[in-house]
Coordinates of C-alpha atoms in Angstrom, one line a residue:
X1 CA 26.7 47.1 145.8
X2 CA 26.6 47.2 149.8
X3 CA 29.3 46.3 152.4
X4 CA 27.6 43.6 154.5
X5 CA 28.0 43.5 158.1
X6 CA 28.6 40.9 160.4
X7 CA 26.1 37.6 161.6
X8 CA 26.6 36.4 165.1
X9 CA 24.4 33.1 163.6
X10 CA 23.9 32.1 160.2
X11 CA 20.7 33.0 158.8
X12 CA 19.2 32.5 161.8
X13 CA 20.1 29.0 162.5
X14 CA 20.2 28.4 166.1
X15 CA 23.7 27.4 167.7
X16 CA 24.9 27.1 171.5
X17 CA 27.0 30.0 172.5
X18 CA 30.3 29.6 173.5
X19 CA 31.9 31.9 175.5
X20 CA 34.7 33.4 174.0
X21 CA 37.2 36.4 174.4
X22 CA 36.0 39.3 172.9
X23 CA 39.1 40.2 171.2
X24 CA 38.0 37.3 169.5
X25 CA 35.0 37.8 168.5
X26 CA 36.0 41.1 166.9
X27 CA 38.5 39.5 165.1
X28 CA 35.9 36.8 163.4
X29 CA 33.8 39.2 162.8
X30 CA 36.0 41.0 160.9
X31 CA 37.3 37.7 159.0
X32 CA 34.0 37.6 158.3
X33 CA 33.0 41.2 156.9
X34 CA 36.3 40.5 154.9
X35 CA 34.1 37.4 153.2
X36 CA 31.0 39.1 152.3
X37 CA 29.9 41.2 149.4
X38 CA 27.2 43.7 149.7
X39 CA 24.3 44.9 147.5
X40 CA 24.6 41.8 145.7
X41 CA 28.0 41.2 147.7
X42 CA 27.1 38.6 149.8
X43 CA 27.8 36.2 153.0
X44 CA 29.1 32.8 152.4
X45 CA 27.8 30.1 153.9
X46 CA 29.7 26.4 153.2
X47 CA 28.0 24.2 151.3
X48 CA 28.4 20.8 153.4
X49 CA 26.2 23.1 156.5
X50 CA 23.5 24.3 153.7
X51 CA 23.0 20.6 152.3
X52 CA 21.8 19.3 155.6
X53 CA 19.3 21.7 156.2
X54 CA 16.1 22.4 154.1
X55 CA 14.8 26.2 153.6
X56 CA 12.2 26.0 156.3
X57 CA 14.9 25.7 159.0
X58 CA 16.2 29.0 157.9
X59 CA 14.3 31.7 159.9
X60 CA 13.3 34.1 157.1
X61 CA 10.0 34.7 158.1
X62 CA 8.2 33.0 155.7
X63 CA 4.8 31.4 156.9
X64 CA 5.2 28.4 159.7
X65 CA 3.5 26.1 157.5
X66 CA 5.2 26.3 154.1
X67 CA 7.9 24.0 153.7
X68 CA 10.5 24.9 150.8
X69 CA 12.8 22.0 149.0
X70 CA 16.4 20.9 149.6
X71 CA 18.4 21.7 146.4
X72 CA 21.4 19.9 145.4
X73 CA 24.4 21.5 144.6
X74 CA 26.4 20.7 141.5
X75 CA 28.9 21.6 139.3
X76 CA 28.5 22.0 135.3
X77 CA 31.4 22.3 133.0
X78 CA 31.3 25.3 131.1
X79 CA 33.6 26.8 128.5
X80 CA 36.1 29.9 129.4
X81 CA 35.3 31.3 126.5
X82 CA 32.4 31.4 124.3
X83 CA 33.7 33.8 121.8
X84 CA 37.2 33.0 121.2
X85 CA 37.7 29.2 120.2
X86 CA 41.7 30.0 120.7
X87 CA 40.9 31.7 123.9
X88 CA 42.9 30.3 127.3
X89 CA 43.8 26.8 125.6
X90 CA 40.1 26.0 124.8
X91 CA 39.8 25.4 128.5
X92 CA 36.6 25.1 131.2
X93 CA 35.9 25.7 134.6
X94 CA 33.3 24.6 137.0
X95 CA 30.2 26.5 137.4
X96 CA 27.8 25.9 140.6
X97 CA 24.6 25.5 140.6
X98 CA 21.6 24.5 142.7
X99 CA 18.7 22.5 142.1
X100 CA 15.7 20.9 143.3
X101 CA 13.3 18.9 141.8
X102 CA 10.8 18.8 144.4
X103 CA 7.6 19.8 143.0
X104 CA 8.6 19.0 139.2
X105 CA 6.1 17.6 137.0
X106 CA 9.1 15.5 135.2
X107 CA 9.0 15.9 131.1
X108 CA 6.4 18.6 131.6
X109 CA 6.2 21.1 134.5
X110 CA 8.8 24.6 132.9
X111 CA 11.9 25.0 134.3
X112 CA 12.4 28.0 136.4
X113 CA 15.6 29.4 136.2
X114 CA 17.5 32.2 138.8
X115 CA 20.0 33.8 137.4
X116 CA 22.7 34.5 139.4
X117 CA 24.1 37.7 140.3
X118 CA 27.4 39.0 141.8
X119 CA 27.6 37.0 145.1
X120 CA 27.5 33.4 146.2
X121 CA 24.1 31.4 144.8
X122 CA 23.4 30.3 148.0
X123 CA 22.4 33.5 149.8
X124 CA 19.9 34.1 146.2
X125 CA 18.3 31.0 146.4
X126 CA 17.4 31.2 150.1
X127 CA 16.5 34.7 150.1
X128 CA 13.9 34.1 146.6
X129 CA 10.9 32.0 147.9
X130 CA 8.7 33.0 145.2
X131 CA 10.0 30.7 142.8
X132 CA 9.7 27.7 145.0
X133 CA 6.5 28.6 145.6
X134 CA 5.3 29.4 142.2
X135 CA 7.3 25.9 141.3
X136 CA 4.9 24.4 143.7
X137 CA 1.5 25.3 142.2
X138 CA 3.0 25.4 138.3
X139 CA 5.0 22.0 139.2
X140 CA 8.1 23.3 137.8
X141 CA 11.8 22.7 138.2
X142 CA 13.7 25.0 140.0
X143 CA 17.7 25.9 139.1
X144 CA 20.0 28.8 140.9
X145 CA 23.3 29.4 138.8
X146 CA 26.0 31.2 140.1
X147 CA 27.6 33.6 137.9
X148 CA 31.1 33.4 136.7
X149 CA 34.0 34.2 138.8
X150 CA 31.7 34.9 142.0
X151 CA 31.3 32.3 145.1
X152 CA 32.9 29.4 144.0
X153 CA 32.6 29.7 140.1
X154 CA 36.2 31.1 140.3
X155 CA 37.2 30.1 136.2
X156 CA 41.5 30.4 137.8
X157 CA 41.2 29.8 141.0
X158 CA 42.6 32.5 142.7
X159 CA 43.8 33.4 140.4
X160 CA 41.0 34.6 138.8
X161 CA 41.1 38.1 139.4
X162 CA 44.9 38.6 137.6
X163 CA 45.4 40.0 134.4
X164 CA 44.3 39.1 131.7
X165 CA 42.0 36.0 133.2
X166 CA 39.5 38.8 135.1
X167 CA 39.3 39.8 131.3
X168 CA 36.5 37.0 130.6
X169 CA 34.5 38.4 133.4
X170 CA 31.9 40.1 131.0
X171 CA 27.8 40.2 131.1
X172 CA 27.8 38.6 127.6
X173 CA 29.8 35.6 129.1
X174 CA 28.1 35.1 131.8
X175 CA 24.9 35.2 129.9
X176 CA 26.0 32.7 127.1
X177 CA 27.5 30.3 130.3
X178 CA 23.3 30.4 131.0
X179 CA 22.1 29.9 127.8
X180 CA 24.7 26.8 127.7
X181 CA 23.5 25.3 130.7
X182 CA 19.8 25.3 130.0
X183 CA 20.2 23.8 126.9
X184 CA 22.6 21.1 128.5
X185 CA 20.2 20.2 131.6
X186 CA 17.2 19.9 129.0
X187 CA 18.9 17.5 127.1
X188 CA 20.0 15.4 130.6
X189 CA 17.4 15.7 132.3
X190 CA 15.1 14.6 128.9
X191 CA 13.0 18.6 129.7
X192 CA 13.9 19.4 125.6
X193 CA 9.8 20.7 125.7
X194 CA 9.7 22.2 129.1
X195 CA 9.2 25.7 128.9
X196 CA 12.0 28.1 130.5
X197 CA 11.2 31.0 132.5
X198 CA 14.1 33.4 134.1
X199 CA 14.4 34.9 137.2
X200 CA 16.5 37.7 138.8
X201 CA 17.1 40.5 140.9
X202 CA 18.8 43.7 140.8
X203 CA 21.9 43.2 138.6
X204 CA 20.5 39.4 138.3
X205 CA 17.0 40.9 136.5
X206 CA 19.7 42.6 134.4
X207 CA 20.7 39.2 133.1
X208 CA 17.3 37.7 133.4
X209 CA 16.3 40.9 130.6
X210 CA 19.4 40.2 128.6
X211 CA 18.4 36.5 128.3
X212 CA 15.2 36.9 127.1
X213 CA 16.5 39.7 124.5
X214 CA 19.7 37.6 123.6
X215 CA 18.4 34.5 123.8
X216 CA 14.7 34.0 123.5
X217 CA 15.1 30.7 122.0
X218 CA 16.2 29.5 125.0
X219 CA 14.1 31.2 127.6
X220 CA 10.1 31.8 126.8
X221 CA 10.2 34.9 129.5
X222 CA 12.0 36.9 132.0
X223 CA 11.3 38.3 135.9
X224 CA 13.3 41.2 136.3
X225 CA 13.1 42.5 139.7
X226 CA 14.8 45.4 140.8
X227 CA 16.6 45.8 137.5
X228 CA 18.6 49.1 136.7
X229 CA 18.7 48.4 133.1
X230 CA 18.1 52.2 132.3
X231 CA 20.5 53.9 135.2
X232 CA 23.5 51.3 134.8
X233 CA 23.4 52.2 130.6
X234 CA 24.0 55.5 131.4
X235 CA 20.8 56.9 131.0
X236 CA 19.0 59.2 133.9
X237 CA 20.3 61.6 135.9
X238 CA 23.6 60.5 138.2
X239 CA 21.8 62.4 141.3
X240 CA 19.1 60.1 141.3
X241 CA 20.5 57.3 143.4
X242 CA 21.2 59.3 147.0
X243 CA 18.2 61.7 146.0
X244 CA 16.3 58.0 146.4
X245 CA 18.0 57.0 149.1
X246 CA 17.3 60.4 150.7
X247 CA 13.6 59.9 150.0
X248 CA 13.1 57.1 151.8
X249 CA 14.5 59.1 155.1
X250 CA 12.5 62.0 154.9
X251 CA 9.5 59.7 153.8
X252 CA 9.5 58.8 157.8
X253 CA 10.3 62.3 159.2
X254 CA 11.7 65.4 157.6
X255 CA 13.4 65.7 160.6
X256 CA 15.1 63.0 160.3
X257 CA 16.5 64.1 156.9
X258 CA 17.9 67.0 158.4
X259 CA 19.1 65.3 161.9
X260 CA 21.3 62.8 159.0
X261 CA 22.0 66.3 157.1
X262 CA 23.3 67.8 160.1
X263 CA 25.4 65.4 161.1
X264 CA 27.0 65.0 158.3
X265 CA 28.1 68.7 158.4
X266 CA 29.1 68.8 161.8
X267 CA 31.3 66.1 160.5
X268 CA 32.8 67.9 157.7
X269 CA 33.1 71.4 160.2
X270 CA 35.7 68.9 162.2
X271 CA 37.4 68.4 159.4
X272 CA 38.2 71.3 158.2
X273 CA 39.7 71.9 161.8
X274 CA 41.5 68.9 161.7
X275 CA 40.1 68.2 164.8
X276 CA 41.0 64.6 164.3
X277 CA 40.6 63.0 167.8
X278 CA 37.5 64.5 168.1
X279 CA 36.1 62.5 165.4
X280 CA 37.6 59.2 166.4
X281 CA 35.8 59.5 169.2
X282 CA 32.7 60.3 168.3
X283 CA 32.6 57.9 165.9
X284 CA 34.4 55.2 168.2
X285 CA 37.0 54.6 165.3
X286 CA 39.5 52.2 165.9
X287 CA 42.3 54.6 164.0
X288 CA 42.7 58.0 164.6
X289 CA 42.2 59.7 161.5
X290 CA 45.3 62.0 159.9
X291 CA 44.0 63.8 156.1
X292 CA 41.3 64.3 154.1
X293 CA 41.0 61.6 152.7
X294 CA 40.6 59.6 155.9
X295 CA 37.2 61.9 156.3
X296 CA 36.2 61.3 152.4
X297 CA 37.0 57.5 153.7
X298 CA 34.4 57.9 157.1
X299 CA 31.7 59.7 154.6
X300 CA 31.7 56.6 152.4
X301 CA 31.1 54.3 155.2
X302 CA 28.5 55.9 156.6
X303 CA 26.9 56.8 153.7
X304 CA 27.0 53.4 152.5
X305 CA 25.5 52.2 155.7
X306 CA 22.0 54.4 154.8
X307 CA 22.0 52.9 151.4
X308 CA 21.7 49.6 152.5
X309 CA 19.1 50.4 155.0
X310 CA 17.2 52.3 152.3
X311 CA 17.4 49.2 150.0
X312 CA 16.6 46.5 152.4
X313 CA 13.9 48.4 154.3
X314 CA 11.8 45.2 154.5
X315 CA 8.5 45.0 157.0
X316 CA 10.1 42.4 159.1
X317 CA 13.6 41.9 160.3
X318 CA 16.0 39.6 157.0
X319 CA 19.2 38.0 156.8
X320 CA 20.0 39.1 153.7
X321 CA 23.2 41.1 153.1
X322 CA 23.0 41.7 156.4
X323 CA 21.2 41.0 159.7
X324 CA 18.4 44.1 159.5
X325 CA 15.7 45.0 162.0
X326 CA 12.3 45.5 160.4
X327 CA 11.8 48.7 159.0
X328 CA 15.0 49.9 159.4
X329 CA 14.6 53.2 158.0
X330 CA 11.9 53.8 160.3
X331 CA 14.3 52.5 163.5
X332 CA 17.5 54.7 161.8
X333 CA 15.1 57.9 161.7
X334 CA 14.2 56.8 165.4
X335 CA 18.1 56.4 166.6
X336 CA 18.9 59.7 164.4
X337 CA 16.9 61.3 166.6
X338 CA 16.3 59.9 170.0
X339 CA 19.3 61.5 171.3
X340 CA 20.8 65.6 171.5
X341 CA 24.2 65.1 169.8
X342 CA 23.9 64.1 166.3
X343 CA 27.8 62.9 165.8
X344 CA 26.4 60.1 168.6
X345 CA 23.3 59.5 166.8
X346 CA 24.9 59.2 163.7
X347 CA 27.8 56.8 164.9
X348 CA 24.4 54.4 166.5
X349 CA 22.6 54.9 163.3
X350 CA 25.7 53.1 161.1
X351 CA 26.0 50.6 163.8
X352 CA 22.5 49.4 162.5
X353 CA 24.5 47.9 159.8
X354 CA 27.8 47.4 160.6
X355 CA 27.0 46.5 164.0
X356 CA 23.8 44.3 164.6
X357 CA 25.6 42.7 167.7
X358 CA 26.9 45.0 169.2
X359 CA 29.8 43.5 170.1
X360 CA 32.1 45.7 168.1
X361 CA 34.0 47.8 170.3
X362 CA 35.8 50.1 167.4
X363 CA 35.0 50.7 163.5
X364 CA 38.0 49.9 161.7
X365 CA 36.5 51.9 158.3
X366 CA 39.1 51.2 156.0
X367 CA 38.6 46.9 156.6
X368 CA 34.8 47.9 156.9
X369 CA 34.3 49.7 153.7
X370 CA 36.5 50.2 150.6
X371 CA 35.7 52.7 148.0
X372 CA 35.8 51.2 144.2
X373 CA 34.3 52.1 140.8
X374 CA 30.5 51.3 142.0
X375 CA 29.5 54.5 144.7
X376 CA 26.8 52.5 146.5
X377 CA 29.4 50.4 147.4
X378 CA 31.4 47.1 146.4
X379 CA 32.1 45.5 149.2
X380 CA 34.7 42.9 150.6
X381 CA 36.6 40.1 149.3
X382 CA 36.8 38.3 146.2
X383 CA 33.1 39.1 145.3
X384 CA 34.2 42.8 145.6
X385 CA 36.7 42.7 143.2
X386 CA 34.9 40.6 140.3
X387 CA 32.2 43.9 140.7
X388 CA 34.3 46.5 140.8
X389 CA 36.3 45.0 137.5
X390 CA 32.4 44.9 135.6
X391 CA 31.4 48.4 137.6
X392 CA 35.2 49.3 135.3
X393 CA 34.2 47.9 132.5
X394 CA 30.6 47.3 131.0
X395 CA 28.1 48.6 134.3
X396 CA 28.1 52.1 134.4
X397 CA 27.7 53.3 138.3
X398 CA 28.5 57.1 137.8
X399 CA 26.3 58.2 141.1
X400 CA 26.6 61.4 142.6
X401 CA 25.8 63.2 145.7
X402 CA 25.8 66.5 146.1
X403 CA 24.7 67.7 149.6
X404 CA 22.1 69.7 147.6
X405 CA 19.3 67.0 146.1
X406 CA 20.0 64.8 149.1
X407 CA 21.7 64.3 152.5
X408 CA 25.0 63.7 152.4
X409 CA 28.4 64.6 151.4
X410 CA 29.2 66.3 148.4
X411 CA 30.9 63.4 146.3
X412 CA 31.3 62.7 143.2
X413 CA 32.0 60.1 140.6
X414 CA 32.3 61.3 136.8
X415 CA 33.1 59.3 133.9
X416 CA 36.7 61.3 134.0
X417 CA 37.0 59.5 137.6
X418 CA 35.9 56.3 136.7
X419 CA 38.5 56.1 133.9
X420 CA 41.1 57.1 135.8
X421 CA 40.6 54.8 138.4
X422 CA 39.8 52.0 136.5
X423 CA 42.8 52.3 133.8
X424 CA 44.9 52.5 137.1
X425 CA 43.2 49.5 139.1
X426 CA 42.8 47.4 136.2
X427 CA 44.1 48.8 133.1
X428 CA 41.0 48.8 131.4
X429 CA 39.0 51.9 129.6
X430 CA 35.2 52.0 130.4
X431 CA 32.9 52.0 127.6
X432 CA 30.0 54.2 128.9
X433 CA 28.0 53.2 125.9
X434 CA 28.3 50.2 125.8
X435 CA 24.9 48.2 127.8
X436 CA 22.8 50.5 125.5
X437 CA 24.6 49.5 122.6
X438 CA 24.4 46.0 123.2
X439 CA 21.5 45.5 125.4
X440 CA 19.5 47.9 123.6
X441 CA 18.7 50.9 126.5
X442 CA 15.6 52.2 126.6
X443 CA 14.7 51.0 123.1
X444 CA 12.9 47.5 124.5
X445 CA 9.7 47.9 122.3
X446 CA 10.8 44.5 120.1
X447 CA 11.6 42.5 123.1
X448 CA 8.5 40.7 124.8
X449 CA 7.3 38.5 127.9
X450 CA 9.4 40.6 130.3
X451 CA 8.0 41.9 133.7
X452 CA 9.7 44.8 135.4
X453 CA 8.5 45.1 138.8
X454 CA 9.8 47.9 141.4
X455 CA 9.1 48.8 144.7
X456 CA 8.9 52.6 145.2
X457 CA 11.0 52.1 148.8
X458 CA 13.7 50.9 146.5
X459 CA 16.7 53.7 145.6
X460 CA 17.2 51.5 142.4
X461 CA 13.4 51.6 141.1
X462 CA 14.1 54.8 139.1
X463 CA 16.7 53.3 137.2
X464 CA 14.5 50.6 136.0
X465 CA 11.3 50.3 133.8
X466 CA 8.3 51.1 135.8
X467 CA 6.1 51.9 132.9
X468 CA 4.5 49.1 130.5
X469 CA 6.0 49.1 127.2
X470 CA 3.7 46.7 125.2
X471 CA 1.4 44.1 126.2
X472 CA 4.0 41.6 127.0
X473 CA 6.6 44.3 128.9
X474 CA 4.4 44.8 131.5
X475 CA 5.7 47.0 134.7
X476 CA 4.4 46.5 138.2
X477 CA 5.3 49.3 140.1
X478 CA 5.3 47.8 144.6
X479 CA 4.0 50.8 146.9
X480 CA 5.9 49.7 150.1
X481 CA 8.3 47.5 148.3
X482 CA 12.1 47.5 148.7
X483 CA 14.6 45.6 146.7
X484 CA 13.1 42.9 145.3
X485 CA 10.9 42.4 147.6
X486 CA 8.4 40.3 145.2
X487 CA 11.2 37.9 144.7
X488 CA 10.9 36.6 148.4
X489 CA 9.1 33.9 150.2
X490 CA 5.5 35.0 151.1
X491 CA 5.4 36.8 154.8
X492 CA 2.5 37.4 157.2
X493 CA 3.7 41.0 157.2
X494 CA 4.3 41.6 153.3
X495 CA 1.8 44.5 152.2
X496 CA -1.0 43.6 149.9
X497 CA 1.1 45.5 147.1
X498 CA 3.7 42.4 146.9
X499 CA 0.7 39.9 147.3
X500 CA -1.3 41.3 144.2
X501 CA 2.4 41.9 142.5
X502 CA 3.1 38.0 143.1
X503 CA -0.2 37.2 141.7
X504 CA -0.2 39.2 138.9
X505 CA 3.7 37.9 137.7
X506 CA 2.4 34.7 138.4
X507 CA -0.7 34.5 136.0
X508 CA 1.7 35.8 133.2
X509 CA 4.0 33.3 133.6
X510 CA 1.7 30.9 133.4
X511 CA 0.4 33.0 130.2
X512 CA 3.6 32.4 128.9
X513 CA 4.2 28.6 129.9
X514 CA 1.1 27.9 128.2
X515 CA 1.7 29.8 124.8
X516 CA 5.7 28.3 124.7
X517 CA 4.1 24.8 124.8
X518 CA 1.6 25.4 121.9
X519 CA 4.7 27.1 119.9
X520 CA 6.9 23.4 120.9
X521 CA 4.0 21.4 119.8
X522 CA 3.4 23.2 116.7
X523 CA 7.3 22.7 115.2
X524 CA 7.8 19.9 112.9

């Protein structure tokens, strides 16, 4: 959902520096931008670097002592389609997934199970802690599955994204491709009366939900964090998102609010004058702008740069979907307005993300950020264009701003515009309807041993369920949470909301463990 920006090291993994011409280094750093995949689209890292090193010699802040396992990575075969027997030749694909056994009780301990979301598995599973450290006291195996047709689960290849392949690129594949691979690593791994618990985050504690509703014969109970099941079904106001985001800013400072505000209209006052060097350099573009729409362009990119700070506003600095100071919404209120002209403090404020080395020199915003059918943004690459086909299809992301309820530009994103866009980018008709058909909506009182948790930093917690629906769809609401903030490794500066969060999801799955043992033992 965010456009990530560039790493000068990989997750903090130390390297010599080389000294190299800085043409050059603009260049990779764009090759890389052009490889990640924000909000869920995510940075790449190659799988030969990430099997030598375990998850405590990645720099994510988690405690000094804790040590976290070294998973595996494999590949399951797994069917194209598990709808249509005649569908593409009966054919399979590769699906990877991760794995360690570490702290596994073998036979006996449950299976925790992540389930992956629209980027590559391996920037989930170093950025989720919590369930290797859960796995550690409940002695439970841990599994990451990547979904279909992100990272390297590409069902065609490159060609993948063609039509009709990107046609089996649908939540009710990619939660059947799960529900298959559980069932096949029980019976391998000789875990048929291990308990399985699900995990996810954001679109991923979508899935996670779905699972448990679809499938509770397979999974005993679900961790949704950060999951939009209520916004991306249509339901809620389409302001909400950027009134959120908006929140978070003026949270810090009103004035800050209005510095971000301001700028943004100076912006549009230039514009309108066509005064279109004058914005290039105030905003150090790299191309000189020329219409309107190279302004609606600049608006979504800086726009999109607050939303990621909003979601990712963590109390210590992260490497995930991005390389982000601590607090950044606190340090993008402070560069909003430590300086007199706001189009400067603006440009520095978007450099927070698409920036963090400074060793841009120019913003090239149409390589930086490209507009698609999800408004908080879809990123780059072939992650990017997997989401934007499901934010076409089955995910409805009609957000809005309005310049009125938040901070920024007036634009909009109706279901009129999302039809017409997606019938012309990939010839498909959304179905508005459709999640709360299928996936039920709002109407979750059947469904049990699901926990919602939210953090109230997060612009996607009012989408979700942050009120308990019964005693087994319990929601824990995070004061000083952002996105999915539970879901990471412990921290010395976490708040003591995430602690007692962690604790409480904890001793419910356990709960749940427990009771899907005595229901195995009790079958004939």
């Amino acid at each position: 959902m965010q456009t990530t920006p560039p790493r000068p090291v990989s997750f903090g993994i130390q390297k010599k520096k080389k000294k190299k011409d800085t043409r050059q280094t603009e260049e990779r750093q764009v090759a890389n931008m052009k490889s990640v995949f924000g909000a869920l689209r995510l940075t790449l890292l190659t799988a030969e670097l990430l099997q030598t090193l375990s998850y405590s010699n990645i720099k994510t802040g988690i405690h000094e002592s804790q040590t976290q396992p070294l998973f595996k990575e494999k590949y399951f075969t797994q069917s194209l389609d598990h709808f249509n027997f005649n569908a593409m030749g009966n054919g399979t694909f590769l699906q990877r997934y991760l794995i360690t056994d570490k702290y596994w009780n073998t036979g006996y301990g449950p299976i925790f199970f992540y389930t992956g979301n629209e980027g590559d598995i391996w920037e989930f599973a170093l950025n989720s802690g919590f369930l290797t450290e859960l796995a550690a006291h409940q002695e439970a195996l841990v599994i990451f599955a990547e979904h279909r047709y992100y990272g390297k689960s590409l069902p065609f290849g490159n060609e993948s994204f063609n039509i009709p392949q990107i046609g089996l690129l649908t939540v009710e594949q990619a939660i059947a491709d799960y529900a298959v691979m559980i069932s096949a690593l029980k019976r391998q791994l000789s875990a048929a009366d291990c308990p399985v618990i699900v995990f996810g985050g954001s679109y991923g504690g979508m899935l996670s939900v779905y699972m448990r509703i679809k499938y509770p014969n397979v999974v005993a109970g679900a961790l949704a964090a950060s999951a939009p099941i209520l916004s991306t079904a249509g339901l809620g106001d389409p302001r909400q998102f950027f009134r959120d985001v908006t929140a978070d800013f003026e949270t810090i400072s009103p004035e800050c609010k209005y510095a971000i505000k301001g700028a943004f209209h100076h912006l549009k006052e230039l514009g309108e004058r066509q005064d279109y060097s004058k914005i290039q350099s105030a905003f150090a573009l790299c191309k000189r702008p020329s219409s309107v729409q190279d302004i609606h362009q600049l608006n979504g990119f800086l726009r999109n740069a607050f939303t990621l700070m909003a979601m990712l506003d963590y109390p210590y600095s992260t490497h995930f979907m991005g390389n982000m100071p601590a607090n950044p919404v606190k340090v993008a209120c402070e560069t909003m307005l430590r300086g007199s002209d706001l189009l400067t403090s603006l440009r520095d404020t978007a450099a927070i993300v698409y920036n963090s080395t400074g060793l841009l020199t120019c913003f090239d915003v149409s390589s930086l950020y490209v507009e698609c059918a999800d408004p908080t943004g879809c990123g780059l690459g072939f992650d990017s264009m997997a989401w934007d086909y499901q934010a076409c299809t089955e995910i409805n992301l009609c957000y809005e701003s309005n310049n009125i309820t938040d901070m920024f530009p007036a634009m909009t994103f109706t279901e009129e515009e999302r039809l017409r866009y997606c019938s012309k980018r990939w010839g498909v008709i959304p179905r508005p309807g459709w999640l709360k058909i299928q996936f039920w909506g709002d109407a979750l009182s059947s469904a049990s041993n699901i926990i919602f948790s939210n953090g109230n930093l997060d612009p996607w917690a009012n989408g979700g369920v942050q009120k308990s629906l019964s005693s087994s769809l319990i929601a824990i609401n995070i004061g000083g949470g952002a996105h999915h903030l539970d879901l990471r490794g412990s921290n010395v500066a976490d708040p003591a909301s995430v602690i007692e969060a962690r604790k409480t999801e904890a001793d419910l799955i356990t709960q749940w463990v427990e009771l899907e043992r005595t229901r195995i033992q009790r079958l004939p």
